[in-house]
GROMACS .gro file of C-alpha atoms in nm:
model
  241
    1UNK     CA    1  -1.778   2.618  -0.790
    2UNK     CA    2  -1.433   2.607  -0.662
    3UNK     CA    3  -1.199   2.284  -0.767
    4UNK     CA    4  -1.067   2.105  -0.509
    5UNK     CA    5  -0.733   2.153  -0.684
    6UNK     CA    6  -0.774   2.526  -0.673
    7UNK     CA    7  -0.841   2.479  -0.306
    8UNK     CA    8  -0.545   2.294  -0.224
    9UNK     CA    9  -0.332   2.521  -0.412
   10UNK     CA   10  -0.432   2.797  -0.218
   11UNK     CA   11  -0.468   2.687   0.122
   12UNK     CA   12  -0.187   2.471   0.233
   13UNK     CA   13  -0.286   2.212   0.486
   14UNK     CA   14  -0.021   2.270   0.717
   15UNK     CA   15  -0.136   2.273   1.088
   16UNK     CA   16  -0.075   2.096   1.420
   17UNK     CA   17  -0.335   1.817   1.314
   18UNK     CA   18  -0.064   1.639   1.113
   19UNK     CA   19   0.237   1.685   1.327
   20UNK     CA   20   0.171   1.454   1.609
   21UNK     CA   21  -0.167   1.256   1.516
   22UNK     CA   22  -0.049   1.115   1.151
   23UNK     CA   23   0.302   1.034   1.293
   24UNK     CA   24   0.130   0.761   1.516
   25UNK     CA   25  -0.052   0.639   1.221
   26UNK     CA   26   0.250   0.608   1.064
   27UNK     CA   27   0.403   0.397   1.327
   28UNK     CA   28   0.063   0.206   1.380
   29UNK     CA   29   0.071   0.113   1.000
   30UNK     CA   30   0.439   0.018   0.945
   31UNK     CA   31   0.393  -0.276   1.163
   32UNK     CA   32   0.129  -0.448   0.986
   33UNK     CA   33   0.253  -0.708   0.764
   34UNK     CA   34   0.586  -0.579   0.791
   35UNK     CA   35   0.529  -0.264   0.582
   36UNK     CA   36   0.780  -0.034   0.554
   37UNK     CA   37   0.639   0.269   0.439
   38UNK     CA   38   0.606   0.695   0.513
   39UNK     CA   39   0.397   0.970   0.413
   40UNK     CA   40   0.537   1.264   0.198
   41UNK     CA   41   0.476   1.616   0.336
   42UNK     CA   42   0.117   1.658   0.263
   43UNK     CA   43   0.126   2.015   0.186
   44UNK     CA   44   0.467   2.003  -0.028
   45UNK     CA   45   0.269   1.682  -0.227
   46UNK     CA   46  -0.043   1.924  -0.297
   47UNK     CA   47   0.094   2.244  -0.347
   48UNK     CA   48   0.395   2.196  -0.524
   49UNK     CA   49   0.231   1.850  -0.768
   50UNK     CA   50  -0.104   2.080  -0.858
   51UNK     CA   51   0.082   2.414  -0.948
   52UNK     CA   52   0.334   2.223  -1.182
   53UNK     CA   53   0.104   1.976  -1.336
   54UNK     CA   54  -0.181   2.268  -1.396
   55UNK     CA   55  -0.408   2.079  -1.187
   56UNK     CA   56  -0.403   1.796  -1.341
   57UNK     CA   57  -0.502   1.561  -1.052
   58UNK     CA   58  -0.488   1.202  -1.240
   59UNK     CA   59  -0.070   1.297  -1.324
   60UNK     CA   60  -0.041   1.428  -0.941
   61UNK     CA   61  -0.226   1.071  -0.865
   62UNK     CA   62   0.028   0.886  -1.064
   63UNK     CA   63   0.367   1.078  -0.954
   64UNK     CA   64   0.310   1.210  -0.672
   65UNK     CA   65   0.097   1.008  -0.465
   66UNK     CA   66   0.090   1.146  -0.098
   67UNK     CA   67   0.097   0.747   0.035
   68UNK     CA   68   0.468   0.701  -0.077
   69UNK     CA   69   0.696   0.417   0.004
   70UNK     CA   70   1.052   0.463   0.095
   71UNK     CA   71   1.285   0.342  -0.174
   72UNK     CA   72   1.415   0.001  -0.070
   73UNK     CA   73   1.553  -0.310  -0.203
   74UNK     CA   74   1.419  -0.641  -0.040
   75UNK     CA   75   1.764  -0.734   0.007
   76UNK     CA   76   2.023  -0.430   0.051
   77UNK     CA   77   1.733  -0.342   0.339
   78UNK     CA   78   1.793  -0.593   0.563
   79UNK     CA   79   2.098  -0.805   0.682
   80UNK     CA   80   2.234  -1.060   0.447
   81UNK     CA   81   2.106  -1.408   0.469
   82UNK     CA   82   2.319  -1.662   0.579
   83UNK     CA   83   2.443  -1.866   0.285
   84UNK     CA   84   2.404  -2.231   0.285
   85UNK     CA   85   2.689  -2.462   0.262
   86UNK     CA   86   2.772  -2.476  -0.116
   87UNK     CA   87   2.732  -2.875  -0.118
   88UNK     CA   88   2.374  -2.804  -0.011
   89UNK     CA   89   2.290  -2.516  -0.268
   90UNK     CA   90   2.163  -2.809  -0.575
   91UNK     CA   91   2.002  -2.988  -0.296
   92UNK     CA   92   1.582  -2.986  -0.369
   93UNK     CA   93   1.510  -3.107   0.012
   94UNK     CA   94   1.766  -2.894   0.185
   95UNK     CA   95   1.616  -2.565  -0.014
   96UNK     CA   96   1.216  -2.708   0.046
   97UNK     CA   97   1.292  -2.718   0.423
   98UNK     CA   98   1.438  -2.377   0.408
   99UNK     CA   99   1.132  -2.278   0.206
  100UNK     CA  100   0.879  -2.454   0.471
  101UNK     CA  101   1.049  -2.244   0.734
  102UNK     CA  102   1.021  -1.932   0.580
  103UNK     CA  103   0.658  -1.970   0.515
  104UNK     CA  104   0.602  -2.069   0.859
  105UNK     CA  105   0.733  -1.747   0.966
  106UNK     CA  106   0.516  -1.551   0.733
  107UNK     CA  107   0.304  -1.614   0.421
  108UNK     CA  108   0.486  -1.442   0.113
  109UNK     CA  109   0.453  -1.434  -0.284
  110UNK     CA  110   0.647  -1.705  -0.507
  111UNK     CA  111   0.865  -1.399  -0.655
  112UNK     CA  112   0.968  -1.315  -0.273
  113UNK     CA  113   1.021  -1.664  -0.170
  114UNK     CA  114   1.225  -1.725  -0.487
  115UNK     CA  115   1.426  -1.435  -0.417
  116UNK     CA  116   1.504  -1.501  -0.076
  117UNK     CA  117   1.598  -1.864  -0.163
  118UNK     CA  118   1.851  -1.761  -0.403
  119UNK     CA  119   1.976  -1.488  -0.159
  120UNK     CA  120   2.072  -1.765   0.060
  121UNK     CA  121   2.281  -1.949  -0.221
  122UNK     CA  122   2.047  -2.234  -0.326
  123UNK     CA  123   2.079  -2.264  -0.745
  124UNK     CA  124   1.780  -2.112  -0.929
  125UNK     CA  125   1.667  -2.442  -1.097
  126UNK     CA  126   1.644  -2.607  -0.767
  127UNK     CA  127   1.459  -2.309  -0.630
  128UNK     CA  128   1.229  -2.294  -0.922
  129UNK     CA  129   1.147  -2.659  -0.854
  130UNK     CA  130   1.074  -2.631  -0.515
  131UNK     CA  131   0.819  -2.339  -0.558
  132UNK     CA  132   0.637  -2.518  -0.843
  133UNK     CA  133   0.618  -2.805  -0.574
  134UNK     CA  134   0.494  -2.573  -0.273
  135UNK     CA  135   0.239  -2.436  -0.513
  136UNK     CA  136   0.097  -2.793  -0.644
  137UNK     CA  137   0.060  -2.831  -0.251
  138UNK     CA  138  -0.110  -2.479  -0.239
  139UNK     CA  139   0.141  -2.370  -0.005
  140UNK     CA  140   0.226  -2.104  -0.253
  141UNK     CA  141  -0.070  -1.914  -0.362
  142UNK     CA  142   0.003  -1.585  -0.500
  143UNK     CA  143  -0.386  -1.480  -0.607
  144UNK     CA  144  -0.500  -1.576  -0.217
  145UNK     CA  145  -0.144  -1.396  -0.093
  146UNK     CA  146  -0.262  -1.131  -0.289
  147UNK     CA  147  -0.631  -1.119  -0.161
  148UNK     CA  148  -0.492  -1.098   0.197
  149UNK     CA  149  -0.282  -0.810   0.147
  150UNK     CA  150  -0.583  -0.613   0.009
  151UNK     CA  151  -0.805  -0.746   0.284
  152UNK     CA  152  -0.521  -0.587   0.521
  153UNK     CA  153  -0.501  -0.282   0.326
  154UNK     CA  154  -0.853  -0.216   0.312
  155UNK     CA  155  -0.866  -0.270   0.718
  156UNK     CA  156  -0.634   0.014   0.734
  157UNK     CA  157  -0.910   0.242   0.477
  158UNK     CA  158  -0.620   0.252   0.204
  159UNK     CA  159  -0.737   0.351  -0.146
  160UNK     CA  160  -0.647   0.122  -0.478
  161UNK     CA  161  -0.340   0.309  -0.530
  162UNK     CA  162  -0.182   0.246  -0.216
  163UNK     CA  163  -0.284  -0.092  -0.229
  164UNK     CA  164  -0.096  -0.167  -0.557
  165UNK     CA  165   0.208  -0.019  -0.410
  166UNK     CA  166   0.183  -0.235  -0.120
  167UNK     CA  167   0.132  -0.569  -0.371
  168UNK     CA  168   0.416  -0.455  -0.542
  169UNK     CA  169   0.633  -0.404  -0.248
  170UNK     CA  170   0.584  -0.777  -0.142
  171UNK     CA  171   0.684  -0.898  -0.492
  172UNK     CA  172   0.309  -0.999  -0.604
  173UNK     CA  173   0.353  -1.054  -1.016
  174UNK     CA  174   0.209  -0.758  -1.205
  175UNK     CA  175  -0.055  -1.010  -1.325
  176UNK     CA  176  -0.167  -1.124  -1.018
  177UNK     CA  177  -0.198  -0.720  -0.860
  178UNK     CA  178  -0.411  -0.656  -1.174
  179UNK     CA  179  -0.665  -0.909  -1.138
  180UNK     CA  180  -0.700  -0.901  -0.773
  181UNK     CA  181  -0.761  -0.532  -0.773
  182UNK     CA  182  -0.980  -0.571  -1.073
  183UNK     CA  183  -1.158  -0.853  -0.862
  184UNK     CA  184  -1.168  -0.601  -0.540
  185UNK     CA  185  -1.261  -0.316  -0.720
  186UNK     CA  186  -1.573  -0.455  -0.848
  187UNK     CA  187  -1.663  -0.544  -0.494
  188UNK     CA  188  -1.616  -0.189  -0.402
  189UNK     CA  189  -1.394  -0.233  -0.101
  190UNK     CA  190  -1.200   0.035  -0.194
  191UNK     CA  191  -1.467   0.302  -0.200
  192UNK     CA  192  -1.602   0.134   0.129
  193UNK     CA  193  -1.288   0.207   0.246
  194UNK     CA  194  -1.295   0.587   0.126
  195UNK     CA  195  -1.659   0.627   0.319
  196UNK     CA  196  -1.549   0.484   0.635
  197UNK     CA  197  -1.254   0.719   0.611
  198UNK     CA  198  -1.498   1.002   0.580
  199UNK     CA  199  -1.742   0.936   0.835
  200UNK     CA  200  -1.436   0.852   1.138
  201UNK     CA  201  -1.295   1.209   0.982
  202UNK     CA  202  -1.630   1.387   1.002
  203UNK     CA  203  -1.709   1.284   1.351
  204UNK     CA  204  -1.339   1.393   1.432
  205UNK     CA  205  -1.367   1.701   1.301
  206UNK     CA  206  -1.707   1.796   1.338
  207UNK     CA  207  -1.646   2.095   1.581
  208UNK     CA  208  -1.387   2.272   1.319
  209UNK     CA  209  -1.440   2.518   1.055
  210UNK     CA  210  -1.560   2.389   0.732
  211UNK     CA  211  -1.227   2.498   0.488
  212UNK     CA  212  -1.049   2.290   0.764
  213UNK     CA  213  -1.278   1.987   0.745
  214UNK     CA  214  -1.200   2.020   0.386
  215UNK     CA  215  -0.824   2.046   0.356
  216UNK     CA  216  -0.785   1.781   0.645
  217UNK     CA  217  -1.015   1.540   0.497
  218UNK     CA  218  -0.868   1.538   0.142
  219UNK     CA  219  -0.516   1.515   0.257
  220UNK     CA  220  -0.577   1.226   0.448
  221UNK     CA  221  -0.754   1.086   0.189
  222UNK     CA  222  -0.461   1.126  -0.064
  223UNK     CA  223  -0.227   1.052   0.197
  224UNK     CA  224  -0.404   0.704   0.199
  225UNK     CA  225  -0.416   0.641  -0.156
  226UNK     CA  226  -0.756   0.724  -0.273
  227UNK     CA  227  -0.904   0.861  -0.626
  228UNK     CA  228  -1.027   1.227  -0.584
  229UNK     CA  229  -1.333   1.164  -0.749
  230UNK     CA  230  -1.419   0.959  -0.455
  231UNK     CA  231  -1.296   1.162  -0.212
  232UNK     CA  232  -1.541   1.438  -0.387
  233UNK     CA  233  -1.819   1.242  -0.355
  234UNK     CA  234  -1.776   1.135  -0.006
  235UNK     CA  235  -1.676   1.483   0.111
  236UNK     CA  236  -2.011   1.628  -0.036
  237UNK     CA  237  -2.204   1.375   0.107
  238UNK     CA  238  -2.048   1.346   0.473
  239UNK     CA  239  -1.899   1.723   0.491
  240UNK     CA  240  -2.189   1.941   0.315
  241UNK     CA  241  -2.456   1.813   0.426
   0.00000   0.00000   0.00000
């Protein structure tokens, strides 16, 4: 039986399906939680990656995920924050109020909030004291925040790899990322997202030829950050039955 790697290496997924529809999907995804993401060319990602890596799809997944975030720095990519007056840089109450205003606008991880406050000119020791106080009041909770990000990602049918990138981009610590992803994995949420993606595409693509269905499904699955073993299982259950 031909492997997925061999198939994708020999069949470049370049057709009109990706030109308009995927651009719309990328635009929709970018509006969720301020997510700044893009996708690399599916054809290039599959063909060159599998050729150069001797069809080692694990290396491909780690090094050439089709779901890729733009290189970005959370402070260089936006306008410089207005600096606080030097007299207020060591003011605990003023720093706390600034933090609360940020949290009113959007939930944030502790690291993201810390970086934003320091970027505004507050002293690091003052910022750390404020964040500790906010954590005591449960106004900052990295685990709960990470779970909410995971729910958002799963609602967009993203896989574990794409969700990990999203959490890292939002400043969630590696320890919390690992624990919350393991929790979600054990609950089967990423596997279910892959199945839901398969169900939607199987209906959308049912009138097309088998090789086109295969190409589009695996390309979409990789772009969403799903692993190949799960995509294989979904494909043979929904597209080959």
